[in-house]
Short mmCIF file of C-alpha atoms and ligand atoms in Angstrom, two decimals:
data_model
loop_
_atom_site.label_atom_id
_atom_site.label_comp_id
_atom_site.label_asym_id
_atom_site.label_seq_id
_atom_site.Cartn_x
_atom_site.Cartn_y
_atom_site.Cartn_z
CA MET E 177 -10.29 -5.66 33.36
CA ASN E 178 -11.45 -8.19 30.81
CA ALA E 179 -8.94 -11.05 30.92
CA LYS E 180 -9.24 -11.42 27.14
CA ILE E 181 -7.48 -8.11 26.59
CA PRO E 182 -3.77 -8.80 26.12
CA GLU E 183 -1.70 -7.19 28.85
CA ASP E 184 0.11 -4.91 26.42
CA TYR E 185 -3.17 -3.36 25.31
CA GLN E 186 -4.89 -2.94 28.65
CA ILE E 187 -5.72 0.53 29.90
CA THR E 188 -4.54 0.52 33.48
CA ASN E 189 -4.81 4.21 34.26
CA PRO E 190 -6.78 6.78 32.32
CA ILE E 191 -4.54 9.35 30.60
CA LYS E 192 -5.21 12.84 31.91
CA ALA E 193 -3.66 14.89 29.12
CA ASP E 194 -3.62 18.53 30.17
CA GLN E 195 -0.97 20.02 27.91
CA TYR E 196 -1.08 21.84 24.60
CA LEU E 197 1.66 23.36 22.50
CA ILE E 198 1.84 27.05 21.68
CA ASN E 199 4.93 28.98 20.65
CA GLY E 200 7.25 26.14 21.58
CA GLU E 201 5.86 25.96 25.10
CA LEU E 202 4.00 22.99 26.51
CA LYS E 203 1.36 24.79 28.51
CA THR E 204 -0.69 23.18 31.23
CA TRP E 205 -4.44 23.70 30.96
CA GLU E 206 -6.36 24.20 34.11
CA GLY E 207 -9.75 24.84 32.56
CA LYS E 208 -12.44 22.44 31.39
CA SER E 209 -11.37 19.14 29.90
CA ALA E 210 -13.14 16.84 27.46
CA VAL E 211 -13.65 13.26 28.54
CA VAL E 212 -12.32 10.61 26.14
CA ASN E 213 -14.20 7.32 26.24
CA SER E 214 -13.93 4.25 24.06
CA THR E 215 -16.96 2.33 22.85
CA ILE E 216 -14.93 -0.81 23.57
CA SER E 217 -15.69 -2.50 26.87
CA SER E 218 -12.99 -3.50 29.34
CA THR E 219 -15.35 -5.63 31.36
CA GLU E 220 -17.35 -8.77 30.50
CA ASP E 221 -20.60 -6.83 30.95
CA TYR E 222 -20.65 -4.11 28.35
CA LYS E 223 -19.58 -0.67 29.53
CA PRO E 224 -17.67 2.00 27.58
CA THR E 225 -14.08 2.37 28.77
CA HIS E 226 -12.85 5.64 30.19
CA LEU E 227 -9.57 6.41 28.43
CA GLY E 228 -8.77 9.82 29.84
CA SER E 229 -9.27 13.46 28.98
CA VAL E 230 -7.85 16.24 26.85
CA PRO E 231 -7.97 20.02 27.31
CA GLU E 232 -11.06 21.77 26.02
CA LEU E 233 -9.44 25.03 25.04
CA GLU E 234 -11.23 28.27 24.36
CA GLU E 235 -11.15 31.00 21.76
CA SER E 236 -8.32 32.92 23.41
CA GLN E 237 -5.96 29.91 23.24
CA ALA E 238 -6.92 29.44 19.59
CA LEU E 239 -6.00 33.05 18.89
CA ASP E 240 -2.75 32.64 20.85
CA ALA E 241 -1.89 29.69 18.64
CA LEU E 242 -2.61 31.80 15.56
CA ASP E 243 -0.41 34.61 16.89
CA ALA E 244 2.39 32.15 17.56
CA ALA E 245 2.17 30.78 14.00
CA LEU E 246 2.01 34.31 12.56
CA ASN E 247 5.05 35.40 14.59
CA ALA E 248 7.02 32.32 13.59
CA TYR E 249 6.23 33.06 9.94
CA ASP E 250 6.84 36.78 10.55
CA GLN E 251 5.60 37.84 7.12
CA GLY E 252 8.11 35.52 5.48
CA LYS E 253 11.05 36.84 7.53
CA GLY E 254 10.83 34.16 10.23
CA LEU E 255 13.54 31.67 11.04
CA TRP E 256 11.54 28.75 9.66
CA PRO E 257 10.42 30.13 6.27
CA THR E 258 13.93 31.44 5.56
CA MET E 259 15.83 28.46 6.93
CA ARG E 260 18.24 26.58 4.68
CA VAL E 261 16.83 23.37 3.24
CA ASN E 262 19.26 21.11 5.10
CA GLU E 263 18.41 22.73 8.43
CA ARG E 264 14.69 22.28 7.88
CA ILE E 265 15.34 18.65 6.99
CA ASP E 266 17.37 18.20 10.18
CA CYS E 267 14.38 19.35 12.23
CA MET E 268 12.06 16.98 10.37
CA GLU E 269 14.44 14.05 10.81
CA LYS E 270 14.75 14.80 14.51
CA PHE E 271 10.96 14.80 14.77
CA VAL E 272 10.42 11.52 12.94
CA ARG E 273 13.08 9.74 15.00
CA LYS E 274 11.40 10.89 18.22
CA MET E 275 8.03 9.93 16.81
CA GLU E 276 9.21 6.39 16.07
CA THR E 277 9.87 5.82 19.78
CA LYS E 278 6.13 6.36 20.47
CA ARG E 279 4.86 3.59 18.20
CA ASP E 280 3.50 1.30 20.94
CA ILE E 281 1.45 3.88 22.78
CA VAL E 282 0.13 5.49 19.59
CA VAL E 283 -0.89 2.12 18.11
CA LYS E 284 -2.59 1.14 21.37
CA LEU E 285 -4.53 4.40 21.46
CA ILE E 286 -5.54 4.13 17.79
CA MET E 287 -7.13 0.78 18.69
CA TRP E 288 -8.95 2.05 21.78
CA GLU E 289 -9.98 5.43 20.48
CA ILE E 290 -11.27 4.56 17.01
CA GLY E 291 -11.52 0.76 17.09
CA LYS E 292 -9.06 0.18 14.23
CA ASN E 293 -7.71 -3.36 14.26
CA LEU E 294 -4.14 -4.08 15.34
CA SER E 295 -2.56 -4.65 11.94
CA SER E 296 -4.26 -1.57 10.43
CA ALA E 297 -3.27 0.55 13.44
CA GLN E 298 0.34 -0.58 13.07
CA LYS E 299 0.14 0.05 9.33
CA GLU E 300 -1.21 3.54 9.95
CA PHE E 301 1.75 4.35 12.17
CA ASP E 302 4.38 2.79 9.90
CA ARG E 303 2.86 4.29 6.77
CA THR E 304 3.02 7.72 8.37
CA VAL E 305 6.67 7.33 9.36
CA LYS E 306 7.47 6.21 5.81
CA TYR E 307 5.50 9.18 4.48
CA ILE E 308 7.71 11.54 6.47
CA TYR E 309 10.95 9.97 5.22
CA ASP E 310 9.61 9.96 1.64
CA THR E 311 8.61 13.61 2.01
CA ILE E 312 12.15 14.50 3.06
CA GLU E 313 13.57 12.70 0.02
CA ASP E 314 11.11 14.35 -2.34
CA TYR E 315 11.83 17.75 -0.87
CA LYS E 316 15.56 17.22 -1.52
CA ASN E 317 14.69 16.35 -5.08
CA ILE E 318 12.58 19.48 -5.55
CA ASP E 319 15.43 21.51 -4.10
CA ARG E 320 18.03 19.84 -6.37
CA ASN E 321 15.95 20.62 -9.44
CA ALA E 322 15.67 24.26 -8.39
CA ALA E 323 19.38 24.82 -7.75
CA LYS E 324 20.03 26.51 -11.10
CA PHE E 325 19.47 29.56 -13.24
CA GLU E 326 17.42 29.58 -16.41
CA LYS E 327 17.68 32.12 -19.18
CA HIS E 328 14.94 32.96 -21.68
CA GLU E 329 14.64 36.00 -23.91
CA GLY E 330 17.49 37.75 -22.15
CA VAL E 331 16.12 37.26 -18.63
CA TYR E 332 17.77 35.09 -15.99
CA ALA E 333 15.52 33.35 -13.48
CA HIS E 334 16.16 31.40 -10.30
CA ILE E 335 12.89 29.60 -9.58
CA ARG E 336 12.04 27.84 -6.34
CA ARG E 337 8.96 26.79 -4.43
CA GLY E 338 8.24 29.01 -1.44
CA PRO E 339 5.90 28.65 1.55
CA LEU E 340 2.41 30.14 1.63
CA GLY E 341 2.23 31.29 5.25
CA VAL E 342 0.08 30.03 8.11
CA VAL E 343 -1.72 26.71 7.70
CA LEU E 344 -4.74 25.65 9.75
CA CYS E 345 -4.67 21.87 9.74
CA LEU E 346 -7.70 19.78 10.68
CA GLY E 347 -7.71 16.00 10.34
CA PRO E 348 -10.36 13.26 10.40
CA TYR E 349 -11.00 10.56 13.00
CA ASN E 350 -10.63 7.58 10.69
CA TYR E 351 -6.93 8.21 10.05
CA PRO E 352 -6.17 10.44 13.02
CA LEU E 353 -2.44 10.11 12.55
CA ASN E 354 -1.85 9.39 8.89
CA GLU E 355 -4.21 11.78 7.16
CA THR E 356 -3.44 14.63 9.54
CA PHE E 357 0.30 14.18 9.19
CA ALA E 358 -0.03 13.81 5.42
CA LEU E 359 -1.17 17.46 5.58
CA LEU E 360 0.94 18.80 8.41
CA ILE E 361 4.32 17.33 7.42
CA PRO E 362 4.48 18.63 3.83
CA ALA E 363 3.08 21.98 5.01
CA LEU E 364 5.94 22.30 7.51
CA MET E 365 8.55 20.91 5.14
CA MET E 366 7.86 23.71 2.66
CA GLY E 367 8.43 26.39 5.32
CA ASN E 368 4.88 27.16 6.41
CA THR E 369 3.94 27.45 10.07
CA ALA E 370 0.90 25.60 11.38
CA ILE E 371 -1.90 25.33 13.88
CA PHE E 372 -3.08 21.78 14.21
CA LYS E 373 -6.26 20.62 15.91
CA PRO E 374 -6.92 16.87 16.12
CA ALA E 375 -10.37 15.45 15.39
CA LYS E 376 -12.96 14.65 18.05
CA PHE E 377 -12.02 10.95 18.11
CA GLY E 378 -8.40 9.86 17.89
CA VAL E 379 -7.19 12.76 19.95
CA LEU E 380 -5.41 11.23 22.95
CA LEU E 381 -3.04 9.47 20.57
CA ILE E 382 -1.60 12.82 19.51
CA THR E 383 -0.59 13.73 23.07
CA PRO E 384 2.49 11.43 23.26
CA LEU E 385 3.87 13.35 20.26
CA LEU E 386 3.66 16.85 21.74
CA GLU E 387 7.18 16.75 23.14
CA ALA E 388 8.60 15.58 19.84
CA PHE E 389 7.01 18.59 18.13
CA GLN E 390 8.26 20.91 20.84
CA GLU E 391 11.82 19.62 20.80
CA SER E 392 12.20 19.36 17.01
CA PHE E 393 10.87 22.62 15.59
CA PRO E 394 11.55 26.29 16.40
CA PRO E 395 8.93 27.98 18.63
CA GLY E 396 5.62 28.71 16.94
CA VAL E 397 6.25 26.55 13.87
CA VAL E 398 3.81 23.86 15.07
CA ASN E 399 1.05 24.73 17.51
CA VAL E 400 -1.21 21.95 18.74
CA ILE E 401 -4.55 22.80 20.30
CA PHE E 402 -7.39 20.62 21.59
CA GLY E 403 -11.06 21.39 21.68
CA ARG E 404 -14.13 21.88 19.53
CA GLY E 405 -13.89 23.00 15.94
CA ARG E 406 -16.55 25.66 16.30
CA VAL E 407 -14.82 27.19 19.32
CA LEU E 408 -11.25 27.03 17.99
CA ALA E 409 -11.23 26.94 14.18
CA SER E 410 -13.98 29.50 13.52
CA PRO E 411 -12.35 32.46 15.32
CA ILE E 412 -9.03 31.65 13.67
CA MET E 413 -10.63 31.69 10.21
CA LYS E 414 -12.58 34.88 10.94
CA THR E 415 -9.34 36.84 11.40
CA GLY E 416 -8.58 36.36 7.70
CA LYS E 417 -4.95 35.66 8.61
CA VAL E 418 -4.86 32.01 7.63
CA ASP E 419 -3.23 31.34 4.25
CA VAL E 420 -4.11 27.66 3.84
CA LEU E 421 -7.00 25.60 5.17
CA ALA E 422 -5.85 21.98 5.11
CA LEU E 423 -8.77 19.80 6.06
CA ILE E 424 -9.72 16.19 5.64
CA GLY E 425 -13.33 15.80 6.60
CA ASN E 426 -16.66 16.69 5.08
CA SER E 427 -17.60 19.42 2.66
CA LYS E 428 -20.23 20.98 4.94
CA SER E 429 -17.77 21.75 7.72
CA ALA E 430 -15.13 22.79 5.18
CA ASN E 431 -17.55 25.20 3.50
CA ALA E 432 -18.67 26.65 6.84
CA LEU E 433 -15.05 27.43 7.73
CA ILE E 434 -14.16 28.75 4.29
CA ASN E 435 -17.12 31.13 4.37
CA GLN E 436 -15.86 32.62 7.62
CA HIS E 437 -12.58 33.71 6.04
CA PRO E 438 -13.02 37.29 4.83
CA LYS E 439 -10.29 37.15 2.16
CA SER E 440 -11.16 34.32 -0.17
CA ASN E 441 -8.31 34.91 -2.60
CA ARG E 442 -5.74 34.76 0.17
CA LEU E 443 -7.00 31.39 1.32
CA ARG E 444 -5.64 28.32 -0.43
CA LEU E 445 -7.60 25.13 0.07
CA VAL E 446 -6.18 21.66 0.47
CA LEU E 447 -9.21 19.50 1.11
CA GLY E 448 -9.93 15.77 1.16
CA LEU E 449 -13.68 15.44 1.49
CA GLU E 450 -16.42 12.85 1.31
CA ALA E 451 -17.05 10.40 -1.50
CA LYS E 452 -19.50 7.74 -2.59
CA ASN E 453 -17.18 5.53 -4.60
CA PRO E 454 -19.09 2.96 -6.64
CA ALA E 455 -18.10 -0.53 -7.67
CA ILE E 456 -19.36 -1.52 -11.13
CA VAL E 457 -19.50 -5.27 -11.72
CA LEU E 458 -19.76 -6.16 -15.41
CA PRO E 459 -21.20 -9.43 -16.77
CA HIS E 460 -17.85 -10.98 -17.68
CA ALA E 461 -16.17 -10.13 -14.36
CA ASP E 462 -14.26 -12.68 -12.30
CA LEU E 463 -16.89 -12.89 -9.60
CA ASP E 464 -14.75 -14.37 -6.84
CA LEU E 465 -12.24 -11.59 -7.29
CA ALA E 466 -15.00 -8.96 -7.48
CA VAL E 467 -16.54 -10.30 -4.26
CA SER E 468 -13.29 -10.28 -2.34
CA GLU E 469 -12.35 -6.78 -3.53
CA CYS E 470 -15.86 -5.47 -2.80
CA ILE E 471 -15.62 -6.93 0.71
CA SER E 472 -12.33 -5.22 1.47
CA GLY E 473 -13.49 -2.08 -0.35
CA SER E 474 -16.74 -1.76 1.54
CA LEU E 475 -15.83 -3.25 4.91
CA SER E 476 -12.23 -2.56 5.82
CA PHE E 477 -12.36 -0.41 8.91
CA ASN E 478 -16.13 -0.93 8.76
CA GLY E 479 -16.46 1.29 5.69
CA GLN E 480 -15.18 4.30 7.63
CA ARG E 481 -12.82 5.38 4.86
CA CYS E 482 -13.38 8.17 2.39
CA THR E 483 -12.20 5.73 -0.28
CA ALA E 484 -14.56 2.93 0.82
CA LEU E 485 -16.88 1.41 -1.75
CA LYS E 486 -20.19 2.92 -0.71
CA ILE E 487 -22.48 1.63 -3.45
CA ILE E 488 -22.28 -1.47 -5.65
CA TYR E 489 -23.69 -1.55 -9.19
CA VAL E 490 -24.02 -5.10 -10.45
CA HIS E 491 -25.17 -6.15 -13.92
CA GLU E 492 -28.54 -7.90 -13.99
CA ASP E 493 -27.07 -10.97 -15.77
CA ILE E 494 -24.74 -11.88 -12.91
CA LYS E 495 -26.61 -10.21 -10.07
CA ASN E 496 -27.90 -13.38 -8.42
CA GLU E 497 -24.60 -15.22 -8.51
CA PHE E 498 -22.63 -12.19 -7.32
CA LEU E 499 -25.03 -11.41 -4.49
CA GLN E 500 -25.18 -14.99 -3.27
CA LYS E 501 -21.39 -15.11 -2.95
CA PHE E 502 -21.19 -11.58 -1.59
CA ASN E 503 -23.84 -12.06 1.13
CA GLN E 504 -22.09 -15.17 2.33
CA ALA E 505 -18.77 -13.37 2.39
CA VAL E 506 -20.24 -10.47 4.41
CA ASP E 507 -21.67 -12.84 7.01
CA SER E 508 -18.44 -14.82 7.29
CA GLN E 509 -16.36 -11.82 8.36
CA SER E 510 -14.99 -11.83 11.89
CA PHE E 511 -16.17 -9.33 14.49
CA GLY E 512 -14.04 -8.64 17.53
CA ASN E 513 -11.95 -6.15 19.39
CA PRO E 514 -9.05 -4.46 17.60
CA TRP E 515 -6.35 -6.61 19.26
CA ASP E 516 -8.15 -9.73 17.94
CA ASP E 517 -7.27 -8.28 14.54
CA ALA E 518 -10.85 -8.89 13.43
CA MET E 519 -12.06 -7.43 10.12
CA LEU E 520 -15.13 -5.85 11.77
CA THR E 521 -14.51 -3.90 14.94
CA PRO E 522 -16.49 -1.61 17.28
CA LEU E 523 -17.64 1.71 15.85
CA PRO E 524 -16.04 4.68 17.64
CA GLU E 525 -19.08 6.95 17.34
CA PRO E 526 -21.62 5.82 19.96
CA ASP E 527 -24.57 6.95 17.82
CA LYS E 528 -23.34 5.35 14.56
CA PRO E 529 -25.26 2.05 14.90
CA GLN E 530 -28.46 4.07 15.32
CA TYR E 531 -27.67 6.18 12.24
CA ILE E 532 -26.99 3.06 10.16
CA GLN E 533 -30.27 1.59 11.46
CA GLU E 534 -32.08 4.71 10.24
CA LEU E 535 -30.60 4.25 6.77
CA ILE E 536 -31.71 0.63 6.80
CA ASP E 537 -35.24 1.47 7.98
CA ASP E 538 -35.61 4.16 5.35
CA ALA E 539 -34.46 1.76 2.60
CA LEU E 540 -36.79 -1.01 3.83
CA ASP E 541 -39.71 1.43 3.91
CA LYS E 542 -39.01 2.32 0.30
CA GLY E 543 -38.84 -1.24 -1.00
CA ALA E 544 -35.33 -2.60 -0.35
CA LYS E 545 -34.62 -5.85 1.47
CA ILE E 546 -31.75 -7.00 3.67
CA LEU E 547 -30.19 -9.87 1.73
CA ASN E 548 -27.74 -11.33 4.25
CA LYS E 549 -28.84 -13.27 7.33
CA LYS E 550 -26.84 -11.28 9.86
CA GLY E 551 -27.50 -7.90 8.23
CA GLY E 552 -28.64 -5.28 10.76
CA GLN E 553 -27.96 -7.38 13.90
CA HIS E 554 -27.16 -5.08 16.79
CA PHE E 555 -24.29 -5.43 19.25
CA ASP E 556 -23.46 -3.05 22.11
CA ASN E 557 -21.13 -1.03 19.89
CA TYR E 558 -21.81 -2.35 16.40
CA ILE E 559 -24.38 -3.13 13.76
CA TRP E 560 -23.68 -5.99 11.37
CA PRO E 561 -23.31 -4.80 7.74
CA ALA E 562 -26.60 -5.14 5.88
CA VAL E 563 -26.56 -5.76 2.12
CA LEU E 564 -29.51 -3.72 0.88
CA TYR E 565 -31.17 -4.45 -2.48
CA PRO E 566 -32.74 -3.03 -4.61
CA VAL E 567 -31.58 0.44 -3.71
CA THR E 568 -33.22 3.35 -5.48
CA LYS E 569 -32.45 7.03 -5.76
CA ASN E 570 -35.10 8.14 -3.28
CA MET E 571 -33.39 6.27 -0.42
CA ARG E 572 -31.09 7.99 2.05
CA VAL E 573 -28.52 5.22 1.71
CA TYR E 574 -28.23 6.06 -1.99
CA GLU E 575 -27.67 9.75 -1.33
CA GLU E 576 -25.74 9.94 1.94
CA GLU E 577 -22.14 8.96 2.54
CA GLN E 578 -22.83 6.24 5.12
CA PHE E 579 -19.23 6.05 6.41
CA GLY E 580 -20.10 2.84 8.20
CA PRO E 581 -21.18 -0.78 7.77
CA VAL E 582 -24.08 -0.87 5.32
CA ILE E 583 -23.82 -1.83 1.65
CA PRO E 584 -26.35 -0.56 -0.88
CA VAL E 585 -26.65 -2.52 -4.13
CA VAL E 586 -28.19 -1.35 -7.42
CA SER E 587 -28.60 -3.55 -10.48
CA PHE E 588 -28.31 -2.30 -14.06
CA THR E 589 -28.77 -3.52 -17.61
CA ASP E 590 -27.38 -0.51 -19.46
CA ILE E 591 -23.93 0.76 -18.46
CA ASN E 592 -25.19 4.33 -18.92
CA GLU E 593 -27.23 3.91 -15.74
CA PRO E 594 -24.23 3.92 -13.36
CA LEU E 595 -22.41 6.41 -15.58
CA ASP E 596 -25.34 8.85 -15.47
CA ASP E 597 -25.59 8.43 -11.70
CA MET E 598 -21.90 9.19 -11.30
CA ALA E 599 -22.17 12.26 -13.51
CA GLU E 600 -25.14 13.48 -11.48
CA SER E 601 -23.47 12.78 -8.13
CA ASN E 602 -21.88 15.53 -6.04
CA TYR E 603 -18.83 13.32 -5.60
CA GLY E 604 -16.06 12.25 -7.92
CA GLN E 605 -13.21 10.52 -6.14
CA GLN E 606 -12.71 6.95 -7.42
CA VAL E 607 -14.45 3.94 -8.94
CA SER E 608 -13.81 0.19 -8.95
CA LEU E 609 -14.51 -1.46 -12.27
CA PHE E 610 -14.76 -5.25 -12.45
CA GLY E 611 -14.56 -6.98 -15.82
CA LYS E 612 -12.30 -8.86 -18.23
CA ASN E 613 -13.55 -8.01 -21.70
CA VAL E 614 -11.15 -5.40 -23.02
CA ASP E 615 -13.53 -4.26 -25.78
CA VAL E 616 -16.03 -3.30 -23.09
CA LEU E 617 -13.49 -2.00 -20.61
CA ALA E 618 -11.61 0.32 -22.97
CA PRO E 619 -14.32 2.92 -23.71
CA LEU E 620 -15.59 2.66 -20.13
CA ILE E 621 -12.19 3.49 -18.68
CA ASP E 622 -12.03 6.53 -20.97
CA THR E 623 -15.33 7.85 -19.62
CA LEU E 624 -14.75 6.93 -15.98
CA ALA E 625 -11.37 8.65 -15.91
CA ASN E 626 -13.26 11.85 -16.73
CA LEU E 627 -15.85 11.33 -14.00
CA VAL E 628 -13.50 10.49 -11.12
CA CYS E 629 -9.77 10.73 -10.45
CA ARG E 630 -8.78 7.08 -10.10
CA VAL E 631 -10.22 4.08 -11.93
CA ASN E 632 -9.39 0.88 -10.05
CA LEU E 633 -9.49 -2.02 -12.43
CA ASN E 634 -10.52 -5.27 -10.70
CA SER E 635 -9.30 -3.68 -7.47
CA SER E 636 -10.94 -1.96 -4.55
CA CYS E 637 -10.60 1.81 -4.16
CA GLN E 638 -7.81 3.10 -1.94
CA ARG E 639 -5.60 6.07 -1.36
CA GLY E 640 -2.25 4.34 -1.37
CA PRO E 641 0.48 3.81 -2.27
CA ASP E 642 1.08 7.34 -1.06
CA VAL E 643 3.24 8.27 -4.03
CA TYR E 644 0.11 8.21 -6.22
CA PRO E 645 -2.09 11.28 -6.61
CA PHE E 646 -4.99 11.41 -4.20
CA THR E 647 -7.68 13.85 -5.22
CA GLY E 648 -11.26 14.09 -6.39
CA ARG E 649 -13.76 16.12 -8.36
CA LYS E 650 -16.74 18.17 -7.17
CA ASP E 651 -17.43 17.84 -3.42
CA SER E 652 -14.72 15.18 -2.98
CA ALA E 653 -11.51 17.24 -2.88
CA LYS E 654 -9.57 20.38 -3.66
CA SER E 655 -5.87 20.20 -4.53
CA THR E 656 -3.93 16.98 -4.95
CA LEU E 657 -2.09 15.03 -2.31
CA SER E 658 0.70 12.49 -2.76
CA VAL E 659 4.17 12.61 -1.32
CA HIS E 660 5.23 14.87 -4.19
CA ASP E 661 1.96 16.69 -4.93
CA ALA E 662 1.44 17.67 -1.30
CA LEU E 663 4.75 19.54 -1.32
CA ARG E 664 3.47 21.42 -4.35
CA SER E 665 0.03 22.02 -2.82
CA PHE E 666 1.59 23.67 0.25
CA SER E 667 3.91 25.94 -1.71
CA ILE E 668 3.99 28.39 -4.56
CA ARG E 669 6.47 29.06 -7.34
CA THR E 670 8.41 32.20 -6.57
CA PHE E 671 11.55 33.47 -8.27
CA VAL E 672 14.22 36.04 -8.73
CA ALA E 673 14.58 37.41 -12.27
CA THR E 674 17.09 39.79 -13.74
CA LYS E 675 17.89 41.13 -17.19
CA ASP E 676 21.09 39.83 -18.68
CA ASN E 677 23.67 42.61 -18.53
CA PRO E 678 27.22 42.73 -17.14
CA GLN E 679 26.25 44.56 -13.96
CA ASN E 680 23.47 42.16 -13.06
CA LEU E 681 25.66 39.17 -13.81
CA GLU E 682 28.29 40.51 -11.49
CA ILE E 683 25.71 40.94 -8.71
CA LEU E 684 24.39 37.42 -9.22
CA GLU E 685 27.87 35.99 -9.08
CA GLU E 686 28.61 37.85 -5.88
CA LEU E 687 25.33 36.69 -4.36
CA LEU E 688 26.23 33.10 -5.12
CA GLU E 689 29.76 33.49 -3.89
CA LYS E 690 28.95 35.20 -0.59
CA LYS E 691 26.15 32.72 0.23
CA GLN E 692 24.29 35.33 2.26
CA SER E 693 20.98 34.64 0.54
CA LYS E 694 19.35 31.35 1.41
CA PHE E 695 17.03 31.67 -1.59
CA ILE E 696 19.70 32.32 -4.21
CA SER E 697 21.87 29.26 -4.09
CA THR E 698 22.96 26.66 -6.59
CA GLU E 699 24.10 24.26 -3.89
CA TYR E 700 22.01 21.24 -3.05
CA ILE E 701 22.03 18.23 -0.77
CA LEU E 702 22.37 14.74 -2.14
O1 G3H D 273 -10.48 8.18 4.52
C1 G3H D 273 -9.88 8.22 3.45
C2 G3H D 273 -8.50 7.72 3.34
O2 G3H D 273 -7.68 8.59 2.64
C3 G3H D 273 -8.46 6.39 2.72
O3 G3H D 273 -7.20 5.91 2.69
O4 G3H D 273 -7.61 4.14 1.01
O5 G3H D 273 -5.55 4.15 2.40
O6 G3H D 273 -7.77 3.60 3.40
P1 G3H D 273 -7.02 4.35 2.36
#
């Protein structure tokens, strides 16, 4: 073991995870397992580290998980979808308290499995725990607001939000805990049942949480399966029995799954997909601020964020000054292992450096140059971010979502150039706009707000704080996520209505008094 790895973060024994969760039972898998390696070396001479293995389940386990979720939902009659709000909250609170005890191991595995640095790995865990507590509070609020009757045009109505059914939940590798749980938790909170399959990377870190799921929720409410998407998710979708596809990933895999579902109107989509968020640097911008925000926007977690700045438009008048400062800033970033808390850390996908190299080669062939000295330098598990300029539309790095350390730069003289490019693009998540002149900013903000869903003024793009809406246009998203919006996305308005007459009033009063219906209730929890 490399002596430079702090003791707390060393991998002493590989983790042979052989369990999965179906119908409240932690089953032991005796079939094939998938090896989990880290691109981070444990020895002085570079060698990937063997972290352990997870089950590689097959179609029949996937269909068992679906059956378990369907049975737990039981066409809306199940224990979970009909449970009283306070009881569902009790289960969620039990889960989050158990989850909190697993912080150290989960943070350690986030670092090893996906190379996220220590402070970001800790933030991912803590942010997720906070998200769960905030979800519980928001759910209470939704419930409080629904604990009443309305009357319009002689019709009484008791309106609530009800679950949708069975949710298939697939998360990404870059936020293997946070983004997946930001789907799963609100889906469960609203009374849905779920099948959850972790991503290819960031999968071992889910295994310490299996018991917490098992012990906190009724059987079949959460089913956790491990294996390949094509083997597990496709047969589940083909049955047509899934009510919600909740996926954070890319639009190609989302579309492939959606097309396999035979009942398109049954299927609700909650999708967070790819993006190519631009930064636009205007002539009057504060350049030091723009540089530092563009660095964090394009390079935090090596650009492996859907919200990362993936192309920079800089006005011709300040291009040279901006690029000089920016190139220096890129080359002065620290590279190291996650526990060194370096800004740049190993890439979890072994073939990513090669892919980034291909983007660079293609851009160089078509007339771009690497502007920074270290740009494109190879390490065993990394490639130093290259600032590429001038980038043109025929280059792959202009078109593709690089999701890694390479920064394409385009210069412009007329603001309509970046605006036209954004309108033409298949993506529409966010933009970062750098400038100080309000007369210029005002009309631009008005246009940009109609091209994307978040205009970040003199700030890098990001998802958080999680109370804000997170969504996108075109191929970037479907539905809106935030603590509050996610609860809405995973539910539907459903209500009981009755005409105002003495007999109906009497029945309503008796229903309220006898408290036999969990739906009809004017009680709420504070
Ligand atoms: O991968 C996309 C994430 O939602 C980005 O979240 O902006 O908090 O890094 P973040």
